[in-house]
CSV table of C-alpha atoms in Angstrom, one decimal:
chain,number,residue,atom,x,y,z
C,36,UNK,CA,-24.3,-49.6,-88.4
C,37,UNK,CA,-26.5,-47.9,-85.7
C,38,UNK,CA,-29.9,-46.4,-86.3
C,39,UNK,CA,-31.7,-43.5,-84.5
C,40,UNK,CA,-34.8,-45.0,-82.2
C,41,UNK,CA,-36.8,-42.1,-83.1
C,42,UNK,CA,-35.9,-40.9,-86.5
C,43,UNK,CA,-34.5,-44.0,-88.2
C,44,UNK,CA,-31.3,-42.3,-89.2
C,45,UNK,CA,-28.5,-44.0,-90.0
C,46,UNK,CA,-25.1,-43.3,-87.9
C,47,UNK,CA,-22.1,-44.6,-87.6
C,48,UNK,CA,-20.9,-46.9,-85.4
C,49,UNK,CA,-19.8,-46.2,-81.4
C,50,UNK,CA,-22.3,-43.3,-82.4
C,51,UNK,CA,-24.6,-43.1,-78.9
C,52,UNK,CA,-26.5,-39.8,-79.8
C,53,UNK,CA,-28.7,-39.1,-83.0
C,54,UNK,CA,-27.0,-36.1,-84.8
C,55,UNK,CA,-30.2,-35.4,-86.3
C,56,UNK,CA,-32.6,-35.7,-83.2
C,57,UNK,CA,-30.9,-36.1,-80.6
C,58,UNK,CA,-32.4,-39.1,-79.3
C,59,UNK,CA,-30.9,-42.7,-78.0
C,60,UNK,CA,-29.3,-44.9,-81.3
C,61,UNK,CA,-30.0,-49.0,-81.3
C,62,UNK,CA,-27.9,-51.6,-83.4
C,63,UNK,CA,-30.9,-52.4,-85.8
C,64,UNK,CA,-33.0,-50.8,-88.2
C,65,UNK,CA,-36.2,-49.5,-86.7
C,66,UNK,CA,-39.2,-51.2,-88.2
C,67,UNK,CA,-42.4,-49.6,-89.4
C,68,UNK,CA,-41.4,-48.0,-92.5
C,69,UNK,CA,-39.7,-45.0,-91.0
C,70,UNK,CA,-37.8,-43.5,-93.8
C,71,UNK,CA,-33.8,-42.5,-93.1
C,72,UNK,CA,-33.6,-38.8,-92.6
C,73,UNK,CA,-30.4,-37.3,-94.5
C,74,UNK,CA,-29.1,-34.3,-93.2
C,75,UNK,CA,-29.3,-31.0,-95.5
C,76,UNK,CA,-26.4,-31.0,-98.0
C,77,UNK,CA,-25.1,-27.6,-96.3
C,78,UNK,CA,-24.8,-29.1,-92.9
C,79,UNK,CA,-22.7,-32.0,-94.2
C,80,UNK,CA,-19.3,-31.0,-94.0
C,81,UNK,CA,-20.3,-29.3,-91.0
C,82,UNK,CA,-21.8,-32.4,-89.0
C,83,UNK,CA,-18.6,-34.1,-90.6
C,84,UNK,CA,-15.7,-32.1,-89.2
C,85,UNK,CA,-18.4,-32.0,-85.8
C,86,UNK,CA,-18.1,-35.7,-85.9
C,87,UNK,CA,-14.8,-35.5,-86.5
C,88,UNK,CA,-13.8,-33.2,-83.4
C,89,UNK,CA,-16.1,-35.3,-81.7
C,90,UNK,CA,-14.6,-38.4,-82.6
C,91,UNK,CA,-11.7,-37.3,-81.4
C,92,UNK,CA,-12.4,-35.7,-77.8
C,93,UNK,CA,-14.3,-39.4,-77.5
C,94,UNK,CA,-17.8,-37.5,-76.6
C,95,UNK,CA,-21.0,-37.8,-77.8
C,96,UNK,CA,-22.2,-35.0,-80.9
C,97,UNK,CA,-25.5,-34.1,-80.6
C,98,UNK,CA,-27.2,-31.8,-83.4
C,99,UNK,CA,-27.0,-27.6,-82.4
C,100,UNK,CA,-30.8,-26.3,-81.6
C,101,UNK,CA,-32.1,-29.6,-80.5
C,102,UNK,CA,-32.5,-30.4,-76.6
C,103,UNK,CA,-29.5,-31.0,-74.6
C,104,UNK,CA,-28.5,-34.3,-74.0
C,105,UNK,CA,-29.3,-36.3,-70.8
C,106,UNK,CA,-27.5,-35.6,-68.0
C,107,UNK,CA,-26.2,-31.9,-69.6
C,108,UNK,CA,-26.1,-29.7,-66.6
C,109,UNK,CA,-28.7,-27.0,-67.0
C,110,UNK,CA,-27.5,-23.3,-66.7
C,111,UNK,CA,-28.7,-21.2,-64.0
C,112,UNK,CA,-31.1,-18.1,-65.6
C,113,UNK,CA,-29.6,-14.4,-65.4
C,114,UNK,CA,-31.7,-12.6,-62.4
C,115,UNK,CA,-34.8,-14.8,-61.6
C,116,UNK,CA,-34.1,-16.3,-57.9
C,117,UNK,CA,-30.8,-15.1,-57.0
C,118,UNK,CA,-32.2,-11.1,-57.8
C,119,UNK,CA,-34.9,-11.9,-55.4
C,120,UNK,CA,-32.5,-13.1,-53.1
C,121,UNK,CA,-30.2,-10.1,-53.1
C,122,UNK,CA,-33.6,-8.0,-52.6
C,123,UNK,CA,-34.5,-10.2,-50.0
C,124,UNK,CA,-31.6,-9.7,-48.0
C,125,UNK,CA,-31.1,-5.5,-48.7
C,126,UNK,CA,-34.6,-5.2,-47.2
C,127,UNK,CA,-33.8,-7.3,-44.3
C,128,UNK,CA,-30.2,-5.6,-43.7
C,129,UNK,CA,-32.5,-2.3,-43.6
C,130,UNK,CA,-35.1,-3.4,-41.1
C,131,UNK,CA,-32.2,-4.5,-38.6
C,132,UNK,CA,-31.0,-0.8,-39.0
C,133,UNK,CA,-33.8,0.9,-38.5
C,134,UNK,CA,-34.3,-1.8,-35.5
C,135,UNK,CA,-31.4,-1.0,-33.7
C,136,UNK,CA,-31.7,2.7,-34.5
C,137,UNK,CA,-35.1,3.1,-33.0
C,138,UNK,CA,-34.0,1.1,-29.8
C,139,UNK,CA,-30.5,3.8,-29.9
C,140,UNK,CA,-33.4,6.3,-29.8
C,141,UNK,CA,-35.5,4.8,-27.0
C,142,UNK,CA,-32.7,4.2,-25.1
C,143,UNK,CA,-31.1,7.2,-25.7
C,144,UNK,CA,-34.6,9.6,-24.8
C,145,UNK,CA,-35.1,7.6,-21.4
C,146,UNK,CA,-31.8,8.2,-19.9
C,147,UNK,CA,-32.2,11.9,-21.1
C,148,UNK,CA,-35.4,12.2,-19.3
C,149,UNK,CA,-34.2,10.4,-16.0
C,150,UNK,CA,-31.6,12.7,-16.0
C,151,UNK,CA,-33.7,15.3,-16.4
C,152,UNK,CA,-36.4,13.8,-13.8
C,153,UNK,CA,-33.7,13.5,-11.2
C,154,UNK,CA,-32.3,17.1,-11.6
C,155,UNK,CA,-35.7,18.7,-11.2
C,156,UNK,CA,-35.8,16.9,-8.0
C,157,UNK,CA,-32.5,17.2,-6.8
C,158,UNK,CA,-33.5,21.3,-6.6
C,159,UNK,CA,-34.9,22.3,-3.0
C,160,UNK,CA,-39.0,22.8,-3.3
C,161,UNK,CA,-38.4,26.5,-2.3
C,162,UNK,CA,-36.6,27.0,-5.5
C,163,UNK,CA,-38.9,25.1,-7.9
C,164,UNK,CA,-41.7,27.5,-6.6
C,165,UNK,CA,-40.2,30.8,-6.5
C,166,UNK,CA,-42.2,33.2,-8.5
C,167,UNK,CA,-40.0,35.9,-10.3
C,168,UNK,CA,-40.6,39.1,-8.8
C,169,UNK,CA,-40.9,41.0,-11.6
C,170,UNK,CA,-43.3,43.3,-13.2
C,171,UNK,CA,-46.3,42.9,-10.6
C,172,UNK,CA,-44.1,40.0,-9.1
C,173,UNK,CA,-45.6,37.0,-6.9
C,174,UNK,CA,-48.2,38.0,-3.9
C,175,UNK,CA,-47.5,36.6,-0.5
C,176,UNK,CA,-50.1,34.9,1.3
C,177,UNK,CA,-49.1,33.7,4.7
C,178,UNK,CA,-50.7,35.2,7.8
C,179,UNK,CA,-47.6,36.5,9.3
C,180,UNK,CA,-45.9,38.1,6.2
C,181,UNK,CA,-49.7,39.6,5.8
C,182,UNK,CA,-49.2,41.2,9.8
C,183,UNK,CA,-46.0,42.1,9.0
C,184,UNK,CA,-46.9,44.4,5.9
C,185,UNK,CA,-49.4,45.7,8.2
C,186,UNK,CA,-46.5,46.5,11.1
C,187,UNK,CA,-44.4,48.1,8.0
C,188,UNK,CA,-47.3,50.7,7.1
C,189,UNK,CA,-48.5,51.1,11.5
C,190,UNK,CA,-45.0,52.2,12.2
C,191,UNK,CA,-44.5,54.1,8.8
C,192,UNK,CA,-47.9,56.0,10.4
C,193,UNK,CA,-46.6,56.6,14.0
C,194,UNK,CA,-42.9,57.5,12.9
C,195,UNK,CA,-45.2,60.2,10.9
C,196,UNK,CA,-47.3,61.2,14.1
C,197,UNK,CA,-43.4,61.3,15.8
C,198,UNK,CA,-42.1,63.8,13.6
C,199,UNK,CA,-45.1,65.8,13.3
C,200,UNK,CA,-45.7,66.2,17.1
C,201,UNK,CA,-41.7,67.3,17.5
C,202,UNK,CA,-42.4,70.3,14.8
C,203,UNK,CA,-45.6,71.5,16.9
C,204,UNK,CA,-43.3,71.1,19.9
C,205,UNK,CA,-40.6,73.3,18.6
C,206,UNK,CA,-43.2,76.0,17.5
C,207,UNK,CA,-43.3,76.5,21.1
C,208,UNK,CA,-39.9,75.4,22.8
C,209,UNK,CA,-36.5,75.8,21.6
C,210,UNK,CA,-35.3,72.3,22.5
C,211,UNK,CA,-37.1,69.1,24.0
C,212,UNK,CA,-36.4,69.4,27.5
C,213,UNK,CA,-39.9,69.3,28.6
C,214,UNK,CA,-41.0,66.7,26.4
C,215,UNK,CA,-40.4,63.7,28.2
C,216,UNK,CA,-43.5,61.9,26.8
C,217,UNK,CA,-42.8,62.5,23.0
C,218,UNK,CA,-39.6,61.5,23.5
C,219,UNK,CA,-40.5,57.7,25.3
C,220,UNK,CA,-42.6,57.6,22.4
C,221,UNK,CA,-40.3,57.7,20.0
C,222,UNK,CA,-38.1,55.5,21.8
C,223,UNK,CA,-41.2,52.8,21.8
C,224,UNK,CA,-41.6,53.1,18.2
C,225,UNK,CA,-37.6,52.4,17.6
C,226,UNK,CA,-38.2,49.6,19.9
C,227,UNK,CA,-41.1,48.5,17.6
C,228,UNK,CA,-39.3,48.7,14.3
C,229,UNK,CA,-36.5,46.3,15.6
C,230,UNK,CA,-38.5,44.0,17.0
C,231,UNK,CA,-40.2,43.8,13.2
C,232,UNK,CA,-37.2,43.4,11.3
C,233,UNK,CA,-35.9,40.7,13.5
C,234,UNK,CA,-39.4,38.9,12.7
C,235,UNK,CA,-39.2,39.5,8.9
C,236,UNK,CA,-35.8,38.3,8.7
C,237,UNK,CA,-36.7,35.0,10.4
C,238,UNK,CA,-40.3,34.9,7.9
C,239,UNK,CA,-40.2,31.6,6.1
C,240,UNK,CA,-42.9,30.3,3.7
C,241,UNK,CA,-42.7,33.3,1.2
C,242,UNK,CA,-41.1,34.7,-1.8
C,243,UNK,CA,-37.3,35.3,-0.7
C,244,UNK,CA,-36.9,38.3,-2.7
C,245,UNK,CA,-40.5,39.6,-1.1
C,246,UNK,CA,-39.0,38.9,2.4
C,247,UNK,CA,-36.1,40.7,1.6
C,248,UNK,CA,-37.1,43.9,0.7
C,249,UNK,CA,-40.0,43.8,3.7
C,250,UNK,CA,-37.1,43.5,5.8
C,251,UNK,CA,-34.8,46.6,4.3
C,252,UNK,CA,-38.0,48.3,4.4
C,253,UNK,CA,-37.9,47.8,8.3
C,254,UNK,CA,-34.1,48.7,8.4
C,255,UNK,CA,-35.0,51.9,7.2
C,256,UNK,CA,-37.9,52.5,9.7
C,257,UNK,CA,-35.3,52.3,12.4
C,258,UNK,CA,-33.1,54.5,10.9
C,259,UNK,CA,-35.9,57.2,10.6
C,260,UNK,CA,-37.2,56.5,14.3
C,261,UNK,CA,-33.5,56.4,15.5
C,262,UNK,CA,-33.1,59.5,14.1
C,263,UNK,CA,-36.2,61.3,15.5
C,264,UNK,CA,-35.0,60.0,19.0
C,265,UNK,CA,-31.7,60.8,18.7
C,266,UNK,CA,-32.3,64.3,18.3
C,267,UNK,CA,-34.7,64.6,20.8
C,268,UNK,CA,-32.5,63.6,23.4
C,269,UNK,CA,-29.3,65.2,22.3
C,270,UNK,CA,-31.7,68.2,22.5
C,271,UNK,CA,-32.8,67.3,25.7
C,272,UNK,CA,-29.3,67.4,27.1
C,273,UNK,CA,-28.3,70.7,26.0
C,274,UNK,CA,-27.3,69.7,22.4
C,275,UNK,CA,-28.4,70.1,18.9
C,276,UNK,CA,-31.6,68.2,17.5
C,277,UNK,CA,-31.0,68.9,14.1
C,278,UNK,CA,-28.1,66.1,13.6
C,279,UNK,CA,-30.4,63.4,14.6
C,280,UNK,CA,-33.4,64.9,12.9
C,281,UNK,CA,-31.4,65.2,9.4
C,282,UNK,CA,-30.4,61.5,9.4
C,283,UNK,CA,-34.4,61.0,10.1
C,284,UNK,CA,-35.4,62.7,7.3
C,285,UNK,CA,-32.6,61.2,5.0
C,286,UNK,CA,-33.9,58.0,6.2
C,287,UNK,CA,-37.9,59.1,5.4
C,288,UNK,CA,-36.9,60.0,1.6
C,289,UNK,CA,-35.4,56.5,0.9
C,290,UNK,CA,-38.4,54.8,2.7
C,291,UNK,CA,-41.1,56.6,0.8
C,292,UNK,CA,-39.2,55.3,-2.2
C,293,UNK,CA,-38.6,52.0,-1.4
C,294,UNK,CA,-42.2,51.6,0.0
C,295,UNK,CA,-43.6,52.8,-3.3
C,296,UNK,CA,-41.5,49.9,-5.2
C,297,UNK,CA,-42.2,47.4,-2.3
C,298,UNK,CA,-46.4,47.6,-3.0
C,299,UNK,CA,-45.6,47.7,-6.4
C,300,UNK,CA,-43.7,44.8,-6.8
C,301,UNK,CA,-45.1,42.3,-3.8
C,302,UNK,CA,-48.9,44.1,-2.7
């Protein structure tokens, strides 16, 4: 017979477990007086058909609610370490996403403002500064587009001295034979109106749209002082002044309004 170490039960041989205690069994009776410990009558045919299918799988029985035996493999916990671990690794996954997002981002906003940065200076420096000329528009500043709004408004004033000397002169003559001098004069100021137009259609360093309409404002100066000469000197020769003189006055009427929107605009 074999005997439990610990509780001094008695067990049957090739027994190596206590089915009481679980402990370690030894061939001989433990001394000390400790007493044999009988399992509970209801557990008897139980522990007997356990020893029984124990017997014959050739294991060891050990007793149900006491510790395992040695070298039982432990079972691993529901959650704990491996929940951690899955946490773990989720918030990892997510900080290498909204890594590679923000670099997307970076990368993405500095090529868009290169882009952007070399457009802007691919685009002539004339164009990047040209005021719209709009409501009150952009004012011009240079020295010479200032001289030649002054030319615009001297020969506006002597095409108007032109045409009121040729009235006066008809008051008295029926045709501008004998009116050599007014008629050089308004030959000088046709001279004077070409020569400005030529000049504001070579005027750089100013508004384009501003040096535009200063020069179709000087178009139509010649027109006007073309036609006061004209019919001077068709007059002169016999003819009729008034064909020359109505293409002046034509000419006056679309001045007077394209002056008015030329200060408006550009003055």
């Amino acid at each position: 017979m074999r005997y439990c170490t610990n509780c001094g039960a008695e067990l049957p041989e090739g027994t190596q477990l206590c089915r009481n205690c679980g402990h370690g069994v030894n061939l001989a009776k433990p001394s000390g007086g400790a007493q044999t410990v009988s399992p509970p009558i209801g557990l008897q045919g139980n522990r007997t058909g356990a020893q029984q299918g124990n017997a014959a799988q050739g294991g060891p029985a050990w007793r149900q609610g006491s510790g395992m035996p040695p070298g039982t493999p432990q079972q691993a916990q529901s959650g704990g370490t491996s929940g951690k671990t899955g946490l773990l690794i989720g918030c990892g996954v997510l900080l290498v996403i909204g890594f590679f997002l923000l670099v997307v981002g970076g990368v993405g906003y500095y090529l868009y403002s290169t882009d952007r940065d070399e457009a802007k200076s691919a685009v002539p420096p004339q164009q990047q500064t040209q005021p719209a000329a709009q409501g009150k528009g952009a004012r011009q500043s240079s020295a010479e587009w200032n001289d030649l709004v002054r030319e615009k408004d001297e020969i506006d004033i002597a095409i108007g001295e032109i045409a009121n000397r040729a009235n006066q002169h008809l008051k008295n003559y029926p045709d501008f034979r004998n009116a050599p001098g007014l008629i050089n004069d308004a030959r000088a100021v046709l001279e004077r109106a070409r020569k400005a137009e030529s000049r504001a259609a070579s005027l750089r360093g100013a508004d384009p749209a501003g040096c535009n309409a200063l020069r179709s404002l000087f178009a139509v100066e010649v027109h006007r002082a073309q036609g006061l000469y004209k019919g001077m000197v068709d007059s002169s020769n016999g003819g009729d002044y008034s064909y020359g003189f109505s293409e002046g006055t034509t000419a006056s009427y679309a001045f007077d309004q394209a002056n008015a929107d030329f200060d408006r605009l550009y003055r």
